[in-house]
PDB file of C-alpha atoms in Angstrom:
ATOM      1  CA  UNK A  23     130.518  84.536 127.898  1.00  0.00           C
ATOM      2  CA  UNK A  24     127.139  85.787 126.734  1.00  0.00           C
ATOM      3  CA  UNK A  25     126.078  89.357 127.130  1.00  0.00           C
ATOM      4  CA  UNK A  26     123.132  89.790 129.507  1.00  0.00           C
ATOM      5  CA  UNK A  27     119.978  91.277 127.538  1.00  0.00           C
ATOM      6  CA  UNK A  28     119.154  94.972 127.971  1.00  0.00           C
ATOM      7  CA  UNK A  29     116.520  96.019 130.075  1.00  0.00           C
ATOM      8  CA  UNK A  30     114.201  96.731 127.251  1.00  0.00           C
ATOM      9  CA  UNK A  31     114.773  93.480 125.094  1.00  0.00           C
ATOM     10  CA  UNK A  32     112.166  92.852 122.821  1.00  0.00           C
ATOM     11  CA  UNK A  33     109.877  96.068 124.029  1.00  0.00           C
ATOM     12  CA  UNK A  34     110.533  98.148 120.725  1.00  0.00           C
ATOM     13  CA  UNK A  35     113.256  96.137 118.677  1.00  0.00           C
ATOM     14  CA  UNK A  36     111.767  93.165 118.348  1.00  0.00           C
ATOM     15  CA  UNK A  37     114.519  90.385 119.881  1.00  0.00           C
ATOM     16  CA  UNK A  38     116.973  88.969 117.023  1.00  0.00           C
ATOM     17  CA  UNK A  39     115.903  85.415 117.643  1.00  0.00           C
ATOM     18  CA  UNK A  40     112.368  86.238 116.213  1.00  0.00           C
ATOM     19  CA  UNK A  41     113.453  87.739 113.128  1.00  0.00           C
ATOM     20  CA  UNK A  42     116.165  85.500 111.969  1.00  0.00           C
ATOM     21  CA  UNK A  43     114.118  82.902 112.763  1.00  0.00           C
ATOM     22  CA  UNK A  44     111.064  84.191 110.058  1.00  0.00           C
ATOM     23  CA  UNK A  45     113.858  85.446 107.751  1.00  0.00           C
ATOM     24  CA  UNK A  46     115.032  81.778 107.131  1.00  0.00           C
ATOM     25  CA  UNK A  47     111.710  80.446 106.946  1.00  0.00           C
ATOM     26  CA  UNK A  48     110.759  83.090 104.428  1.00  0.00           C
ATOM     27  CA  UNK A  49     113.864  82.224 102.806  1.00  0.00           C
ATOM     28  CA  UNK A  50     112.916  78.420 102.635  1.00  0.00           C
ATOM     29  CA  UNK A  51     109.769  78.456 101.522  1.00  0.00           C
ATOM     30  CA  UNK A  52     110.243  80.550  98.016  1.00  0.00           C
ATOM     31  CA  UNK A  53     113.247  80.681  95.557  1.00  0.00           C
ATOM     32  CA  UNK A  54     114.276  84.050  95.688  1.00  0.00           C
ATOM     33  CA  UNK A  55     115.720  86.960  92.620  1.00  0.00           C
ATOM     34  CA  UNK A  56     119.220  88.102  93.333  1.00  0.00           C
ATOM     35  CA  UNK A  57     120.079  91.714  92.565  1.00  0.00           C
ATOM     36  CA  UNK A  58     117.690  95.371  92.949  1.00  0.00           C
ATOM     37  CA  UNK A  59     115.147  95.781  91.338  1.00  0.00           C
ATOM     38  CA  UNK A  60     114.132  98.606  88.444  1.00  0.00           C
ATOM     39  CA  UNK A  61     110.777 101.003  88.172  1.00  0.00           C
ATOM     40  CA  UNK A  62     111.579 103.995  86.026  1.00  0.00           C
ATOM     41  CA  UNK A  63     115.077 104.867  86.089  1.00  0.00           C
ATOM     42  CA  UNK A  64     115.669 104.204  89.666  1.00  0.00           C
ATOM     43  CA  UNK A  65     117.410 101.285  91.097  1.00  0.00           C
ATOM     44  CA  UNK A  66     115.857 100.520  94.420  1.00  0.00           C
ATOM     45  CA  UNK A  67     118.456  99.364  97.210  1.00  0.00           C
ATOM     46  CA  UNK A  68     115.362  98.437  99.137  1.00  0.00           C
ATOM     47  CA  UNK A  69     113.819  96.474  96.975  1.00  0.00           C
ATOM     48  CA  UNK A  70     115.365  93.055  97.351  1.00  0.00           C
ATOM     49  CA  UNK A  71     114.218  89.850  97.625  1.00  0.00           C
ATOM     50  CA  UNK A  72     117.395  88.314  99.101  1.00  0.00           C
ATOM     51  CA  UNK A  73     121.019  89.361 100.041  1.00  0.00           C
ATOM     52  CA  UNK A  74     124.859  88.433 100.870  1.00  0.00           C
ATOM     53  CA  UNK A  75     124.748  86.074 103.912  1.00  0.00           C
ATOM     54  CA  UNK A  76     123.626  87.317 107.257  1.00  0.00           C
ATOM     55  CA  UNK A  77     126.485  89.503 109.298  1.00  0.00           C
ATOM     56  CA  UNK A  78     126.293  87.809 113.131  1.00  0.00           C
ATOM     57  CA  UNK A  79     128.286  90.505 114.206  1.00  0.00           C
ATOM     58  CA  UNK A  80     127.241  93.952 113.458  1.00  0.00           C
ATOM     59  CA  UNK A  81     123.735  95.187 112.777  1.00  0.00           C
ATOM     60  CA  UNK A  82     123.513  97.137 109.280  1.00  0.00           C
ATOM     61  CA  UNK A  83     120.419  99.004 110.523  1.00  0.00           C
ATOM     62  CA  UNK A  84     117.066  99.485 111.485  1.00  0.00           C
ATOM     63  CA  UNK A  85     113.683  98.948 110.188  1.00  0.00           C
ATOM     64  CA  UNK A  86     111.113 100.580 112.150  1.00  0.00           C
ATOM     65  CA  UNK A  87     107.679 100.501 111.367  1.00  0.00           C
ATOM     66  CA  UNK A  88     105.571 104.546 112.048  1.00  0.00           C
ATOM     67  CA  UNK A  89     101.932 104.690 112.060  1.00  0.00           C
ATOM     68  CA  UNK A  90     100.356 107.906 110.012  1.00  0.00           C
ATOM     69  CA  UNK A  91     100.872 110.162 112.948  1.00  0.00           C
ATOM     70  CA  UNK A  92     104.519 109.688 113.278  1.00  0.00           C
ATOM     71  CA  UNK A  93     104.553 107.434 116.432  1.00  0.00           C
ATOM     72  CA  UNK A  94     106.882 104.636 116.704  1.00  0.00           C
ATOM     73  CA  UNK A  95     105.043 101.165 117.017  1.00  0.00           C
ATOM     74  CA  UNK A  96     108.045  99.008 116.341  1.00  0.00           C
ATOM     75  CA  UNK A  97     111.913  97.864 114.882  1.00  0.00           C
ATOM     76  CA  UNK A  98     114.276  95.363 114.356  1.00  0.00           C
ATOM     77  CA  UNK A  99     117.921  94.985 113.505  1.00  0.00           C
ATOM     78  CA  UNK A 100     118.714  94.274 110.451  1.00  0.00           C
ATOM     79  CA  UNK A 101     121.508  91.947 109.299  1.00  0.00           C
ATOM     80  CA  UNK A 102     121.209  91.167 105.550  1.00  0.00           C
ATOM     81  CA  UNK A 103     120.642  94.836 104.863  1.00  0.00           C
ATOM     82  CA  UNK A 104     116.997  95.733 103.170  1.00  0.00           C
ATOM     83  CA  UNK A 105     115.315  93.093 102.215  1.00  0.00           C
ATOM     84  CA  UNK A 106     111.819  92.091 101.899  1.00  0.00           C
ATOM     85  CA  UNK A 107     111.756  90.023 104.401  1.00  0.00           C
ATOM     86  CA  UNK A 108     112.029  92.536 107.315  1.00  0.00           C
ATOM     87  CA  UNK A 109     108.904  94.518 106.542  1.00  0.00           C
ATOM     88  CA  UNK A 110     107.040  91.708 106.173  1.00  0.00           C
ATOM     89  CA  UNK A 111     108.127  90.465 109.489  1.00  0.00           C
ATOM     90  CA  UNK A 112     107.019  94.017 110.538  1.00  0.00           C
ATOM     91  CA  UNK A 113     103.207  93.620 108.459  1.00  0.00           C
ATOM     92  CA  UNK A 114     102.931  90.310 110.277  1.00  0.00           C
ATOM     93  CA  UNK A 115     102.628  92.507 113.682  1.00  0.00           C
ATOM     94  CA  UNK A 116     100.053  94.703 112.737  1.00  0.00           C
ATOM     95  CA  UNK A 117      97.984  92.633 110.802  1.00  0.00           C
ATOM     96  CA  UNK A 118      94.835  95.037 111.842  1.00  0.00           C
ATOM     97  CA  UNK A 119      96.092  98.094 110.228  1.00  0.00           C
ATOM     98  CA  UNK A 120      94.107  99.365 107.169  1.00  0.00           C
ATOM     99  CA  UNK A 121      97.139 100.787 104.367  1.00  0.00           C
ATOM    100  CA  UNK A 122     100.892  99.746 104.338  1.00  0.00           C
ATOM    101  CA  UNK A 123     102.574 102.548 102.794  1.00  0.00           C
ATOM    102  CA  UNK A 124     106.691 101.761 101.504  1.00  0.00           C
ATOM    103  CA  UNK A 125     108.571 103.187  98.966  1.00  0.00           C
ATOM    104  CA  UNK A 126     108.939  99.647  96.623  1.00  0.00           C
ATOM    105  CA  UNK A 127     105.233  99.089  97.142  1.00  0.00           C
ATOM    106  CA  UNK A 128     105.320  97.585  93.419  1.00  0.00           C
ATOM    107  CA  UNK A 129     108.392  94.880  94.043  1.00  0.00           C
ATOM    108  CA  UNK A 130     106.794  94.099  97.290  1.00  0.00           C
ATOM    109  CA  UNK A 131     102.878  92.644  97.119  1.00  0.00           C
ATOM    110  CA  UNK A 132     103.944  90.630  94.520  1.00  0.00           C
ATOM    111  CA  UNK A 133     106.742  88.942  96.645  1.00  0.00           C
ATOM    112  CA  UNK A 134     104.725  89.098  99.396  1.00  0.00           C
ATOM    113  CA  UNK A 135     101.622  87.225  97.355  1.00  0.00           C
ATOM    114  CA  UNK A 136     104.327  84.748  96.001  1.00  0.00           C
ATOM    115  CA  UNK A 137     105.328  84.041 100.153  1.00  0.00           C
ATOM    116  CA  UNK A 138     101.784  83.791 100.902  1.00  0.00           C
ATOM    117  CA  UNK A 139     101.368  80.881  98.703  1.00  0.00           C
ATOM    118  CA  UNK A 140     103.253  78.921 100.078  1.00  0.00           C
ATOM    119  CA  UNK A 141     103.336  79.799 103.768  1.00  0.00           C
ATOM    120  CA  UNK A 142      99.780  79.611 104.264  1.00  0.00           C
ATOM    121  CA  UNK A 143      99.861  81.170 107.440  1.00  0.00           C
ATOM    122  CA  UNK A 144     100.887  84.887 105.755  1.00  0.00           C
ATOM    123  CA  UNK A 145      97.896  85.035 103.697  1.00  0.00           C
ATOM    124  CA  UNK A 146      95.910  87.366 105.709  1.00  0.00           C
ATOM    125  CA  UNK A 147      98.716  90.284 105.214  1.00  0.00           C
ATOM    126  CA  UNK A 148      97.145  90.509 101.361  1.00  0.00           C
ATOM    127  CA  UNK A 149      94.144  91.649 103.164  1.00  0.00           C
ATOM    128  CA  UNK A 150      96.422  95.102 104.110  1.00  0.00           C
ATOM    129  CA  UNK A 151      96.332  97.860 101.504  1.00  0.00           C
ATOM    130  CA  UNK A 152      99.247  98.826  99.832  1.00  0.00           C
ATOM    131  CA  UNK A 153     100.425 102.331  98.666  1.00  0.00           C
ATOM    132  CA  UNK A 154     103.568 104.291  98.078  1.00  0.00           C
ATOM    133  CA  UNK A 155     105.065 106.850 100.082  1.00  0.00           C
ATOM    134  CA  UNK A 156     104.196 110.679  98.103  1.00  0.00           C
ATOM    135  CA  UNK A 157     107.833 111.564  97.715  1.00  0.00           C
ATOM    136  CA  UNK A 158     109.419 108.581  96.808  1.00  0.00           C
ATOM    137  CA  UNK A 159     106.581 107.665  94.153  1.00  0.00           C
ATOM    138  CA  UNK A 160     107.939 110.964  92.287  1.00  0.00           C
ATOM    139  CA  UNK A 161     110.781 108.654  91.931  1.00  0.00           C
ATOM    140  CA  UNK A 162     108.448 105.456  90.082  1.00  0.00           C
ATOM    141  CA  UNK A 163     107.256 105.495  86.392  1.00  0.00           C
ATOM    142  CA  UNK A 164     104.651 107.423  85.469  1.00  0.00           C
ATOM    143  CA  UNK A 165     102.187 103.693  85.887  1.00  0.00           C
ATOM    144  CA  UNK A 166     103.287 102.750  89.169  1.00  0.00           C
ATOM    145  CA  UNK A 167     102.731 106.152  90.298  1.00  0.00           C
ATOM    146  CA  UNK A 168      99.163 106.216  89.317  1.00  0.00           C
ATOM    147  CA  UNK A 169      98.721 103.077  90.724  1.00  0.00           C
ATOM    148  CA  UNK A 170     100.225 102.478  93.757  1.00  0.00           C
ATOM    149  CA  UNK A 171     100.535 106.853  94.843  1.00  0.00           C
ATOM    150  CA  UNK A 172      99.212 107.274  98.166  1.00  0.00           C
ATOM    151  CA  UNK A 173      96.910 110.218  96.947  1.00  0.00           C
ATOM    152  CA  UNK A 174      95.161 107.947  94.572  1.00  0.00           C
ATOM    153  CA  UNK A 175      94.171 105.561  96.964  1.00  0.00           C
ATOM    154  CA  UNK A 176      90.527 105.990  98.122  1.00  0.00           C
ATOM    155  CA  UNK A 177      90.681 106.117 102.060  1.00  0.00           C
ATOM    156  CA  UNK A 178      93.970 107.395 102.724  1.00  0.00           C
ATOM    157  CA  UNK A 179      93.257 110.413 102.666  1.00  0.00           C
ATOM    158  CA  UNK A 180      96.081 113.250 103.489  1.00  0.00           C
ATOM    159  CA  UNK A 181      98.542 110.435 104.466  1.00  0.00           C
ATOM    160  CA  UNK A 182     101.859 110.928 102.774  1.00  0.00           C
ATOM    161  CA  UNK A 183     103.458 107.699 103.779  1.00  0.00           C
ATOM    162  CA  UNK A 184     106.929 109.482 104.379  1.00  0.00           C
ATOM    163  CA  UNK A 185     106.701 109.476 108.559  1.00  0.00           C
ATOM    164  CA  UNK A 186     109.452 107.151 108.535  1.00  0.00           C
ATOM    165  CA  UNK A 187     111.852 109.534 106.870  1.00  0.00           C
ATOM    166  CA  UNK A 188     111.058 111.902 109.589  1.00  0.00           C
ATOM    167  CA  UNK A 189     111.642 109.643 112.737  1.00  0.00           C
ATOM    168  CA  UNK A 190     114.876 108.337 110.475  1.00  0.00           C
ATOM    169  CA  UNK A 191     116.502 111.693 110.374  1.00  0.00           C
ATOM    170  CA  UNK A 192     115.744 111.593 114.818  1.00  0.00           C
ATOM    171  CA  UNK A 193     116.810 107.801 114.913  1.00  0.00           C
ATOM    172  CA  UNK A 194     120.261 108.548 112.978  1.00  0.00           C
ATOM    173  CA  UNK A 195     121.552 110.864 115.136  1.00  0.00           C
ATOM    174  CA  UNK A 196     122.573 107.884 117.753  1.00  0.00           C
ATOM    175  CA  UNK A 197     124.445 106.404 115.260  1.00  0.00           C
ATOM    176  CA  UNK A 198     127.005 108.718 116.198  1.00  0.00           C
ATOM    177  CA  UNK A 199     127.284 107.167 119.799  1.00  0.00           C
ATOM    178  CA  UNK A 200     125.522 103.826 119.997  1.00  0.00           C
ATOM    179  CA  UNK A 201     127.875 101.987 117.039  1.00  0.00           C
ATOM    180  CA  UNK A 202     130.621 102.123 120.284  1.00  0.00           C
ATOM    181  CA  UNK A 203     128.142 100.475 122.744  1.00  0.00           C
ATOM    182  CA  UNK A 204     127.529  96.974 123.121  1.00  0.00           C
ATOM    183  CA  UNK A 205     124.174  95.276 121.836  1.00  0.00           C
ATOM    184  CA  UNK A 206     122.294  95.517 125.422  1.00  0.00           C
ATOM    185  CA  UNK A 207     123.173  99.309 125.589  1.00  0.00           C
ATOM    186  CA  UNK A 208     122.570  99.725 122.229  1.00  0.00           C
ATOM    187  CA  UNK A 209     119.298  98.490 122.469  1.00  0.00           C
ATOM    188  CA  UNK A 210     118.190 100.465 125.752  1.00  0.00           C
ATOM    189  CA  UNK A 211     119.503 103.404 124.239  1.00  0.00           C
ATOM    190  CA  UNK A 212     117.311 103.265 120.701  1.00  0.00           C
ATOM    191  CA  UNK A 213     114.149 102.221 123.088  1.00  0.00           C
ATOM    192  CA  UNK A 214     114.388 105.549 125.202  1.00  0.00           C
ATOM    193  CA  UNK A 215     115.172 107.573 122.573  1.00  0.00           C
ATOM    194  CA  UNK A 216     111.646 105.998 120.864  1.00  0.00           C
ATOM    195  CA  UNK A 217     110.171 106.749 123.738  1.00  0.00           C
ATOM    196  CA  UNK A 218     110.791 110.525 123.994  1.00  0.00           C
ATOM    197  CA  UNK A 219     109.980 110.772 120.741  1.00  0.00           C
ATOM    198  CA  UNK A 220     106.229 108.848 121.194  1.00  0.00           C
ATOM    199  CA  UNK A 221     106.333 111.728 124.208  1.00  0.00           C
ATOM    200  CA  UNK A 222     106.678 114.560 122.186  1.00  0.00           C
ATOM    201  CA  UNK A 223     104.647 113.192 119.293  1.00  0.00           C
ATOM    202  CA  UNK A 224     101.679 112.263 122.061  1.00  0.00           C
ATOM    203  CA  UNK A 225     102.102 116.333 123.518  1.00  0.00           C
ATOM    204  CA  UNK A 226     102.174 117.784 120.363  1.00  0.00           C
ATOM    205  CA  UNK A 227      99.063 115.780 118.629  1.00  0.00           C
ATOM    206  CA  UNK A 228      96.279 117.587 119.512  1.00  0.00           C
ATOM    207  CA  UNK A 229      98.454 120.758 117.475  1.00  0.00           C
ATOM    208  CA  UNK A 230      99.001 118.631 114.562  1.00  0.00           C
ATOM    209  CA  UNK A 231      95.580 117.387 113.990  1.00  0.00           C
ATOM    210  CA  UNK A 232      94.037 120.679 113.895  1.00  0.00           C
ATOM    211  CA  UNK A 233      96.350 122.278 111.751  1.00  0.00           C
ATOM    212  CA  UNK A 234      95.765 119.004 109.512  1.00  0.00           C
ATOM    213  CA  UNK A 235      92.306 119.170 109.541  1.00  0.00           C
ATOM    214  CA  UNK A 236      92.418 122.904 108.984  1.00  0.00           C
ATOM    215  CA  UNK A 237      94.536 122.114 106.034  1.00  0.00           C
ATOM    216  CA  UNK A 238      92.447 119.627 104.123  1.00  0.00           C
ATOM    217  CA  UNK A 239      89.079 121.367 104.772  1.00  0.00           C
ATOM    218  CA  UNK A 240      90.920 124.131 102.898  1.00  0.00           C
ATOM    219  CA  UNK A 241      91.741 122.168 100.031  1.00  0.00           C
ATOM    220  CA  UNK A 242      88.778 120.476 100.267  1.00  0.00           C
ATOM    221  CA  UNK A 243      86.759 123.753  99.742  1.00  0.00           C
ATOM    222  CA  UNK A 244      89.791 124.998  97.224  1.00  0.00           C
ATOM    223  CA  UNK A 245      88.934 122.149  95.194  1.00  0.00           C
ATOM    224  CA  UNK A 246      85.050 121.880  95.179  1.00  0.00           C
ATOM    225  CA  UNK A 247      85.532 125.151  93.552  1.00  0.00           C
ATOM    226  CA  UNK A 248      87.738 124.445  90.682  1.00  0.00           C
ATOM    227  CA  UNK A 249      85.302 121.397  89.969  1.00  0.00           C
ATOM    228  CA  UNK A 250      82.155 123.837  90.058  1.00  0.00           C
ATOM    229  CA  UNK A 251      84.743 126.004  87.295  1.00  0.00           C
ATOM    230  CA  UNK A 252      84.698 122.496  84.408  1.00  0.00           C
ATOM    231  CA  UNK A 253      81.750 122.754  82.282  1.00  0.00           C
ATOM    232  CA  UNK A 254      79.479 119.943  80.901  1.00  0.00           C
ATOM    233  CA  UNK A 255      77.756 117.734  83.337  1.00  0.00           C
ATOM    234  CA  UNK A 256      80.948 116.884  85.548  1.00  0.00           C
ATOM    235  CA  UNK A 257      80.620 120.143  86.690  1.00  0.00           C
ATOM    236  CA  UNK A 258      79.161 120.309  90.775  1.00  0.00           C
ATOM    237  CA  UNK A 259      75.586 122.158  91.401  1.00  0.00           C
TER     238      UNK A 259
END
């Protein structure tokens, strides 16, 4: 007997059918490297190209995907753990946003330009800039830092690319509960809990931005001045 869908199937995790259904044709159309990948001295769990076969019974997780505001926009289950995959299936619904910020930015565009090759149909994701998250670029050698670092990366401005870990450390807190519920609960539970949160984000905004834009006129300002203190012909009039 099949359990009914919740009542919020497919409104912020996106229905299983969809994903497993681009998983396998992302997994079909390139030849994918087994194992995590390096940068630095870190071993990245999320950076994986492929995984051990698919559990159909339990979910390992979420992915959600959290616009530079913190707001939720959208998730999935995962089943193969992190892999590469899932965010892309993520990108593919946003295709219209400006920077994609992750914390294997550097194993990911060039998997994701490798995909693109072949499924034809991906190829306008490339268009989407790519950075990596502030903190977790700490974490990168000293290259990919400078390359991929959100702060380096000329219209991103402030954006620290770590919103996820925030609504993460909300999300996990139903683990506690939800792993004893069945899928359609489950998933009615996680949507109304992303829902309060897009509340309290959406009351609390008008706060945030003008203590952010408070904060990076200040710097701003802070840091005209320490240009205007370097002498030769750098230095600001």
């Amino acid at each position: 007997m099949s359990e009914e869908p919740g009542f919020f199937d497919g409104v912020f995790l996106s229905q299983d059918s969809e994903v497993s259904s681009f998983v396998e044709e992302v997994r079909g159309a390139v030849k994918s490297t087994a194992g995590r990948a390096m940068c630095g001295e870190s071993q990245w769990a999320a950076a994986r190209e492929t995984s051990k076969q698919a559990n159909k019974l339990d979910e390992e997780g979420v992915e959600i995907a959290v616009c530079r505001h913190g707001f939720l926009l959208k998730g999935l289950n995962m089943y193969r753990g992190e892999i590469f995959a899932y965010p892309m299936f993520l990108q593919k619904e946003f295709q219209d946003a400006v920077f994609l910020s992750m914390d294997v930015t550097c194993r990911y565009v060039p998997y994701l330009e490798k995909v693109s090759e072949v499924l034809t149909h991906l190829q306008p994701l490339q268009k989407i800039r790519h950075c990596l998250s502030v903190m977790h670029a700490k974490a990168h050698n000293t290259k990919c830092e400078i390359l991929w670092n959100a702060r380096n990366q000329e219209g991103a401005g402030t954006t620290l690319g770590e919103e996820v870990e925030q609504v993460n450390s909300f999300l996990s807190r139903c683990a506690l509960t939800t792993k004893y519920m069945s899928k359609s609960v489950r998933t009615d539970m996680l949507t109304v809990h992303a829902i309060g949160w897009n509340q309290r984000k959406e009351n609390g905004l008008h706060i945030a931005l003008s203590s952010r834009f408070k904060k990076t006129v200040e710097n701003t300002l802070d840091a005209t001045e320490s240009l205007k203190k370097i002498p030769g012909p750098v230095a600001l009039q």
